[in-house]
CSV table of C-alpha atoms and ligand atoms in Angstrom, one decimal:
chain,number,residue,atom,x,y,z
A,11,UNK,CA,82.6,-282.6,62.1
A,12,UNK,CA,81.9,-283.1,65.6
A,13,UNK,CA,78.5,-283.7,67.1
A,14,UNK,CA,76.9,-283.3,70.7
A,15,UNK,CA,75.9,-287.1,72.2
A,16,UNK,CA,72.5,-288.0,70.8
A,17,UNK,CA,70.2,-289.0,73.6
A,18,UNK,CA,67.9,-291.2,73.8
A,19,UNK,CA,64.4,-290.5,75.4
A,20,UNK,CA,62.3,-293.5,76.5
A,21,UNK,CA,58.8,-294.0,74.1
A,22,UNK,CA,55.5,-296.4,74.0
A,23,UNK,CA,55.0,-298.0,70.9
A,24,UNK,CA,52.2,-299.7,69.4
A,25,UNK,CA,52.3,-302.5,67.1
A,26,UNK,CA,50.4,-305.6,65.2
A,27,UNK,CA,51.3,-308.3,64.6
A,28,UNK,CA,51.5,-309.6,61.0
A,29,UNK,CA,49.5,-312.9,61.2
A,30,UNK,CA,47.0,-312.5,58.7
A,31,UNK,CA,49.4,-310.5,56.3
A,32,UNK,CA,49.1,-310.9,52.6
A,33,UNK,CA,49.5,-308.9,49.3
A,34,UNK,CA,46.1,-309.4,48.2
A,35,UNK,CA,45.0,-306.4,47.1
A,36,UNK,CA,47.6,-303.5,45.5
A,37,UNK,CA,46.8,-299.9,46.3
A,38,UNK,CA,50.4,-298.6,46.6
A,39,UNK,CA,53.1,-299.5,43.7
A,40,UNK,CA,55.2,-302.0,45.9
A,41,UNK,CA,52.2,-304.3,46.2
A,42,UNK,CA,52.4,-307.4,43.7
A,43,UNK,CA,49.7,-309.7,44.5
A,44,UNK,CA,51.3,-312.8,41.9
A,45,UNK,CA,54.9,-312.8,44.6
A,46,UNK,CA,53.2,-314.8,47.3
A,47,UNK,CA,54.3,-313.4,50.9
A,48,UNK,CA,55.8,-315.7,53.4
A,49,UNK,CA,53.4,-314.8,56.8
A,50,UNK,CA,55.5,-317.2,59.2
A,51,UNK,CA,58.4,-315.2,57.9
A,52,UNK,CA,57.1,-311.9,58.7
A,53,UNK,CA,55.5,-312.8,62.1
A,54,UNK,CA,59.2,-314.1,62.8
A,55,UNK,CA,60.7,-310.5,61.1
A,56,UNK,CA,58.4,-308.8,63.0
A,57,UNK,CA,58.7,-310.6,66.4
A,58,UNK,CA,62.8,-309.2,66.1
A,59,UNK,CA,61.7,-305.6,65.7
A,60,UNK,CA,59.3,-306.1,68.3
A,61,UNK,CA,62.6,-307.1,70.5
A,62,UNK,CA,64.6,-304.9,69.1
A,63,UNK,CA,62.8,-301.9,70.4
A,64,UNK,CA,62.0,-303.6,73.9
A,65,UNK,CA,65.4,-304.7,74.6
A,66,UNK,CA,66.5,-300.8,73.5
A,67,UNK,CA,64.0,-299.7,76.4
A,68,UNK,CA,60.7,-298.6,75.0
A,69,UNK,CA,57.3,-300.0,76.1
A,70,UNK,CA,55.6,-301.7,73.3
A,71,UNK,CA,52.0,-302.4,72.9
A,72,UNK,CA,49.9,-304.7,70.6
A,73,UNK,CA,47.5,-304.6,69.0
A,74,UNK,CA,45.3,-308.1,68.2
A,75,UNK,CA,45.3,-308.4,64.5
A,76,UNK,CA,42.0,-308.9,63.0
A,77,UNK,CA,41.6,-311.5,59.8
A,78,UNK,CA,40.7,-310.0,57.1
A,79,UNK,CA,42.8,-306.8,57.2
A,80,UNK,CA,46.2,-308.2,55.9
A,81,UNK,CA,47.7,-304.7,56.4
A,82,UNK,CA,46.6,-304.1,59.9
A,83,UNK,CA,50.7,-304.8,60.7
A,84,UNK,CA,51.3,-301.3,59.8
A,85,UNK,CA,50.3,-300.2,62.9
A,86,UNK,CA,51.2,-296.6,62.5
A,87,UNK,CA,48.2,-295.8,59.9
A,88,UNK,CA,46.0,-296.4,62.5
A,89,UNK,CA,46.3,-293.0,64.7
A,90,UNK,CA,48.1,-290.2,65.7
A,91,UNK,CA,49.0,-288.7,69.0
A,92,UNK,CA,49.9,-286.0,70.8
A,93,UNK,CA,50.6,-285.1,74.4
A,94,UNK,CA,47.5,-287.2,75.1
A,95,UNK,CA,45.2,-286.5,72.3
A,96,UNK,CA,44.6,-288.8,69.4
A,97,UNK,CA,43.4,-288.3,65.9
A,98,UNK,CA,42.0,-291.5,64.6
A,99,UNK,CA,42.9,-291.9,61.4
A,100,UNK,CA,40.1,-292.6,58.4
A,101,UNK,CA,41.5,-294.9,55.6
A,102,UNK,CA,41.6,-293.9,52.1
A,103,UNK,CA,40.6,-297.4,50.7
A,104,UNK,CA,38.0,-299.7,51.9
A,105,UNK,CA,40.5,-302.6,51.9
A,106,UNK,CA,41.8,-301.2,55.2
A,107,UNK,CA,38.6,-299.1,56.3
A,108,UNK,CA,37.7,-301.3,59.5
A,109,UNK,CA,41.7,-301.0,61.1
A,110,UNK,CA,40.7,-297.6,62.5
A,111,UNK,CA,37.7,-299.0,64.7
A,112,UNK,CA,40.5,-301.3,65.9
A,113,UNK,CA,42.9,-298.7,67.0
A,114,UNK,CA,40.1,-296.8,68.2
A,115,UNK,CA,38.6,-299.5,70.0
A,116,UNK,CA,43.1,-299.7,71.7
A,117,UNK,CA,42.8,-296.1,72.9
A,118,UNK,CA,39.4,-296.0,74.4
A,119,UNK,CA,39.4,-299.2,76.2
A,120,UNK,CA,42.1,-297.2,78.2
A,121,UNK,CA,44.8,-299.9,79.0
A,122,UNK,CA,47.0,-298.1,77.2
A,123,UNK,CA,46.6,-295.1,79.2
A,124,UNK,CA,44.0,-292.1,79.3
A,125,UNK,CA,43.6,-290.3,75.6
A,126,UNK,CA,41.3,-287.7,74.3
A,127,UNK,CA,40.5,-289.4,71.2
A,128,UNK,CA,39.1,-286.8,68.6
A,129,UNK,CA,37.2,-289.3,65.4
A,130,UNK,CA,38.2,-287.7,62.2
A,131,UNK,CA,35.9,-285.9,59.5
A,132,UNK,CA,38.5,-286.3,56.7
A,133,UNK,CA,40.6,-288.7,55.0
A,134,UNK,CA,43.8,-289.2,56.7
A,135,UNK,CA,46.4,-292.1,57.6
A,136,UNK,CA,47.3,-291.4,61.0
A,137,UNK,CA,51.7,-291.1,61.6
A,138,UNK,CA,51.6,-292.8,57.7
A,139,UNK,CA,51.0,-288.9,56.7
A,140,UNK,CA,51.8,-287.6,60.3
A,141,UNK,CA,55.1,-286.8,61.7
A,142,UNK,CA,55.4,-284.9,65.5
A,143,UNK,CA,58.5,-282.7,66.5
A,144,UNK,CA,57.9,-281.9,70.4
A,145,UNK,CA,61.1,-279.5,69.9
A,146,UNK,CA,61.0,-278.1,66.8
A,147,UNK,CA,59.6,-274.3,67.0
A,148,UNK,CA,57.4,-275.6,70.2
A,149,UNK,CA,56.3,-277.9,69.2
A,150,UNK,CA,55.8,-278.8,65.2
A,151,UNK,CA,53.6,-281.1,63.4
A,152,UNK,CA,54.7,-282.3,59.7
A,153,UNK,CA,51.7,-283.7,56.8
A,154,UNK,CA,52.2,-285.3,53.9
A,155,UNK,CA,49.8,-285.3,51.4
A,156,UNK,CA,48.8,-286.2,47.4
A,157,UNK,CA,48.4,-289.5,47.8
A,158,UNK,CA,46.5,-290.8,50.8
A,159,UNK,CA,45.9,-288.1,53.1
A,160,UNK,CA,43.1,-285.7,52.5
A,161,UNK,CA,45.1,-282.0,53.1
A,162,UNK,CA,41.7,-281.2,54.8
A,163,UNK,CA,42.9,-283.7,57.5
A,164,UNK,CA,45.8,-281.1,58.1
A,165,UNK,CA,43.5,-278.1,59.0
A,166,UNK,CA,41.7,-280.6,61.3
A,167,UNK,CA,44.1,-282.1,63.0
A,168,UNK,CA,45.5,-278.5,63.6
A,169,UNK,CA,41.9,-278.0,65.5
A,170,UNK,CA,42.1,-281.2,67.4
A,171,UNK,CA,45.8,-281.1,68.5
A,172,UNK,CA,46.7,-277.5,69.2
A,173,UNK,CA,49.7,-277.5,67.3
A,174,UNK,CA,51.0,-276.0,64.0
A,175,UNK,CA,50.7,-278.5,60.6
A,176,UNK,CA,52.4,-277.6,58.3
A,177,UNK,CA,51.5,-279.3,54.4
A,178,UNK,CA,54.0,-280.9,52.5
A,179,UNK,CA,53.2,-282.1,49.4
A,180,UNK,CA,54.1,-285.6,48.0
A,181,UNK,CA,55.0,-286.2,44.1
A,182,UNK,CA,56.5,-289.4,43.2
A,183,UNK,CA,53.7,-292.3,44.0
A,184,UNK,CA,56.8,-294.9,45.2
A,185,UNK,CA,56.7,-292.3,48.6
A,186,UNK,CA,53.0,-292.7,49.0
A,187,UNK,CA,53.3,-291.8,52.9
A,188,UNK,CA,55.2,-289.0,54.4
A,189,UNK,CA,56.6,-292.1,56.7
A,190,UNK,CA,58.3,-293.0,53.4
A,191,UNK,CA,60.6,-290.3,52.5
A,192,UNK,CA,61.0,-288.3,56.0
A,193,UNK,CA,61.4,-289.1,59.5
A,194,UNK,CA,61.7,-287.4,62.5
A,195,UNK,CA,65.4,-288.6,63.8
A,196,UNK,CA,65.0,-286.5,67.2
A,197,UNK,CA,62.8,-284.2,68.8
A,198,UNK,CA,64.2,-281.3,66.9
A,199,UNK,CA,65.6,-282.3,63.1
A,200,UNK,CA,64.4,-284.3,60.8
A,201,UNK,CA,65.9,-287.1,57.5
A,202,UNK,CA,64.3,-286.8,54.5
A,203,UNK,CA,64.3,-287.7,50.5
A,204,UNK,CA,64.0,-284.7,48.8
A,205,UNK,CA,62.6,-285.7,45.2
A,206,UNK,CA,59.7,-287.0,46.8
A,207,UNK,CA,57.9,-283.8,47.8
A,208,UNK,CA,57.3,-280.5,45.7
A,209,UNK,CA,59.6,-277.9,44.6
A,210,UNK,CA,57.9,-275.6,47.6
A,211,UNK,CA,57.7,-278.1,49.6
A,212,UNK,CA,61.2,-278.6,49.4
A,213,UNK,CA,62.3,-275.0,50.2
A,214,UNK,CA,59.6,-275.1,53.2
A,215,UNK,CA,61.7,-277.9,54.3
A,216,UNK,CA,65.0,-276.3,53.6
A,217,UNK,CA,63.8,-273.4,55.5
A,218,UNK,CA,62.7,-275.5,58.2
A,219,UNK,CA,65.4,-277.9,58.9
A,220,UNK,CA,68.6,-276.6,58.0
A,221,UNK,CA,70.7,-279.2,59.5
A,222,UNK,CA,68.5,-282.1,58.3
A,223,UNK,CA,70.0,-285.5,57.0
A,224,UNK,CA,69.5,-285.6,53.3
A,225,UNK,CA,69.0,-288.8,51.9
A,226,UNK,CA,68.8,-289.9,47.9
A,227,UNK,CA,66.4,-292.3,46.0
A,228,UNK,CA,68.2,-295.3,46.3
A,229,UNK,CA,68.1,-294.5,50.2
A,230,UNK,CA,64.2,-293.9,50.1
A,231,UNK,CA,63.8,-297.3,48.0
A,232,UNK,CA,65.8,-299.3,50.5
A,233,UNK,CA,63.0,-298.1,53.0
A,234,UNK,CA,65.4,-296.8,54.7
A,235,UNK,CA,63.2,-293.1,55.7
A,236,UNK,CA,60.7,-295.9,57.1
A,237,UNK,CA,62.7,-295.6,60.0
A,238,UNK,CA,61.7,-295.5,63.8
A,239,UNK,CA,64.6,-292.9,66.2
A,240,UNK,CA,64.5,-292.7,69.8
A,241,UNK,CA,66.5,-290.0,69.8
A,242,UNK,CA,69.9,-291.8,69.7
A,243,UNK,CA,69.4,-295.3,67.7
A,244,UNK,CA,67.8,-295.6,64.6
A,245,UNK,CA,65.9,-298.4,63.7
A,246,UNK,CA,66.2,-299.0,59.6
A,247,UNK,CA,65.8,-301.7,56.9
A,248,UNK,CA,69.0,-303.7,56.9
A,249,UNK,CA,68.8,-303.1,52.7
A,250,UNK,CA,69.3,-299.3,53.7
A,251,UNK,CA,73.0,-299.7,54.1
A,252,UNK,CA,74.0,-296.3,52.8
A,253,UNK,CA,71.2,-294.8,55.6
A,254,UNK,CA,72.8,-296.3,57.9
A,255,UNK,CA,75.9,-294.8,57.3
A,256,UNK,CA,74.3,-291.2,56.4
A,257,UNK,CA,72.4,-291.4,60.2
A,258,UNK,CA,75.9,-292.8,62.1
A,259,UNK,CA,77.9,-289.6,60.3
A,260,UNK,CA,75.4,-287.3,61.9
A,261,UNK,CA,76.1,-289.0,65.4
A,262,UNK,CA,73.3,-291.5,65.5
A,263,UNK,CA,73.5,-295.1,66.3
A,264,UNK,CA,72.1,-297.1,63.1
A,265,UNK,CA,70.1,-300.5,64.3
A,266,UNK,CA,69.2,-302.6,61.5
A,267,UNK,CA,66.5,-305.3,61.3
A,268,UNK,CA,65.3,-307.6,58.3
A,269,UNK,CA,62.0,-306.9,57.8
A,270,UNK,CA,61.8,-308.2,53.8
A,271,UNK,CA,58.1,-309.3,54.0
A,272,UNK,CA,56.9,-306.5,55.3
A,273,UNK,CA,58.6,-304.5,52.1
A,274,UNK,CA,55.9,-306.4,50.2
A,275,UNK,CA,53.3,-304.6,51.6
A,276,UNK,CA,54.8,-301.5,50.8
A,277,UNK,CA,56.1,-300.6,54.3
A,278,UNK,CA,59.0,-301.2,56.9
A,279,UNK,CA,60.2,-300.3,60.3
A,280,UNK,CA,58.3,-297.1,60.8
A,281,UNK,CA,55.1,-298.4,59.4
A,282,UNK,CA,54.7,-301.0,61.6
A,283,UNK,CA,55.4,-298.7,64.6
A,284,UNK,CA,53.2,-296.2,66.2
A,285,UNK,CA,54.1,-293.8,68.6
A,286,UNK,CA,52.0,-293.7,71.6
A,287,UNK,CA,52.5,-289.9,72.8
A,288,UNK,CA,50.6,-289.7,76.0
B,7,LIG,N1,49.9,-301.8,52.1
B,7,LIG,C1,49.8,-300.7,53.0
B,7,LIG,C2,49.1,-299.5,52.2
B,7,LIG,O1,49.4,-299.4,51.1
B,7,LIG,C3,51.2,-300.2,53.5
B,7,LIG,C4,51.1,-299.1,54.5
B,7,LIG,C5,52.5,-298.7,54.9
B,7,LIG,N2,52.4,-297.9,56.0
B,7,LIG,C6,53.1,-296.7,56.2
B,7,LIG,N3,53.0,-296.1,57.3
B,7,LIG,N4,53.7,-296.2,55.2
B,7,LIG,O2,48.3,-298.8,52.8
């Protein structure tokens, strides 16, 4: 099969470091709080990712991590935005309540760039249940819920943004985000785990995305949806070997990083990596 040259587009990114990470508290199934969590380790994972996607281009941000909120490195809970317009996010558990004033606080302190920042009525964890396809069908926005986000949070963010939402529903708790089992790997098509969402919302998918990347289980538990695509590379779990190879067949240009502490904490590449869409 042959494949037109996957381009890359130049993004902003937004990220935290992991300084005050720990597993102290378990709300998602990956969390163990008896496996102690190396935090030098992680800040040094972390600070490679953070390279990784400067030295590929892309402007990244951060975000001063707070102590206190040991899960503040995944950064992309925090918000979601599009074509200048952010939803702030509103945290299911009180463990992380306080991150949203903090990404709040990123966007309307303006270094970052002018946004519309619209605070949110409902329950909803920013690009964790949030996915944006600028060219899919004009423009298409993609919400995962059953576990975190409220699906009230997709009828609002519809008001706020402009842009269709459509609602995918989530079944298997080990794929708590949407960030966990799909990922946008352009601005048109999408990679995604198929078990993890509803029989419907599987056809909706199918119907959407014909030519999507499908991945399997073992792909999803490798973290290896968690991924972050400018277009042209895609930045994955180095555990997610068989990604890897699934994304390079379909003309992309897999870039692994280690990122095992962050796994910990339920969460990987994409996680720890928001998209700023000005
Ligand atoms: N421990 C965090 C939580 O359970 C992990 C969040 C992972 N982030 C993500 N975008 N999937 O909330």
């Amino acid at each position: 099969m042959s494949y037109t040259e996957r381009l890359p587009r130049t993004r902003t990114y937004l990220m935290c470091p992991p300084e005050h990470f720990t597993v102290e508290y378990a709300i998602n199934p990956w969390m163990d709080t008896a496996v102690p969590v190396d935090a030098a380790l992680a800040v040094k994972q972390w600070e490679l990712l953070r390279t990784t996607l400067a030295d590929l281009g892309h402007a990244v941000h951060v975000l001063d991590p707070r102590p206190g909120l040991p899960d503040m490195v995944y950064a992309a809970n925090g918000a979601f935005s599009v074509d200048g317009t952010v939803y702030g996010a509103r945290f299911r558990f009180p463990q992380r309540a306080s991150e949203a004033d903090a990404h709040r606080a990123f966007y309307q302190d303006g270094l970052a760039g002018d946004w519309r920042f619209a605070a949110p009525e409902h329950v909803n964890e920013g690009e964790g249940d949030f996915a944006y396809l600028p060219g899919a069908y004009g423009g298409l926005v993609l919400a995962g819920y059953g576990f975190r986000t409220d699906p009230a949070a997709h009828a609002e963010a519809q008001e706020v943004l402009g842009r269709p939402v459509v609602s995918l529903k989530l079944v298997d708790p080990a794929f708590y985000h949407l960030d966990t089992a799909l990922a946008a790997l352009d601005d048109r098509n999408v990679t995604y785990y198929p078990g993890a969402f509803s029989p419907a919302a599987q056809r909706v998918l199918t119907q959407l995305f014909p030519d999507a990347v499908l991945a399997d289980r073992a792909d999803a538990e490798a973290f290896g949806l968690n991924l972050v695509s400018d277009g042209r590379h895609v930045i994955l779990n180095t555990e997610a070997t068989a990604m890897a190879d699934k994304v390079r067949a379909a003309g992309y240009v897999p870039v692994p990083v280690e990122l095992t502490e962050l796994k910990r904490g339920g969460g990987s590449v994409k996680c720890a990596v928001a998209e700023l869409r000005g």
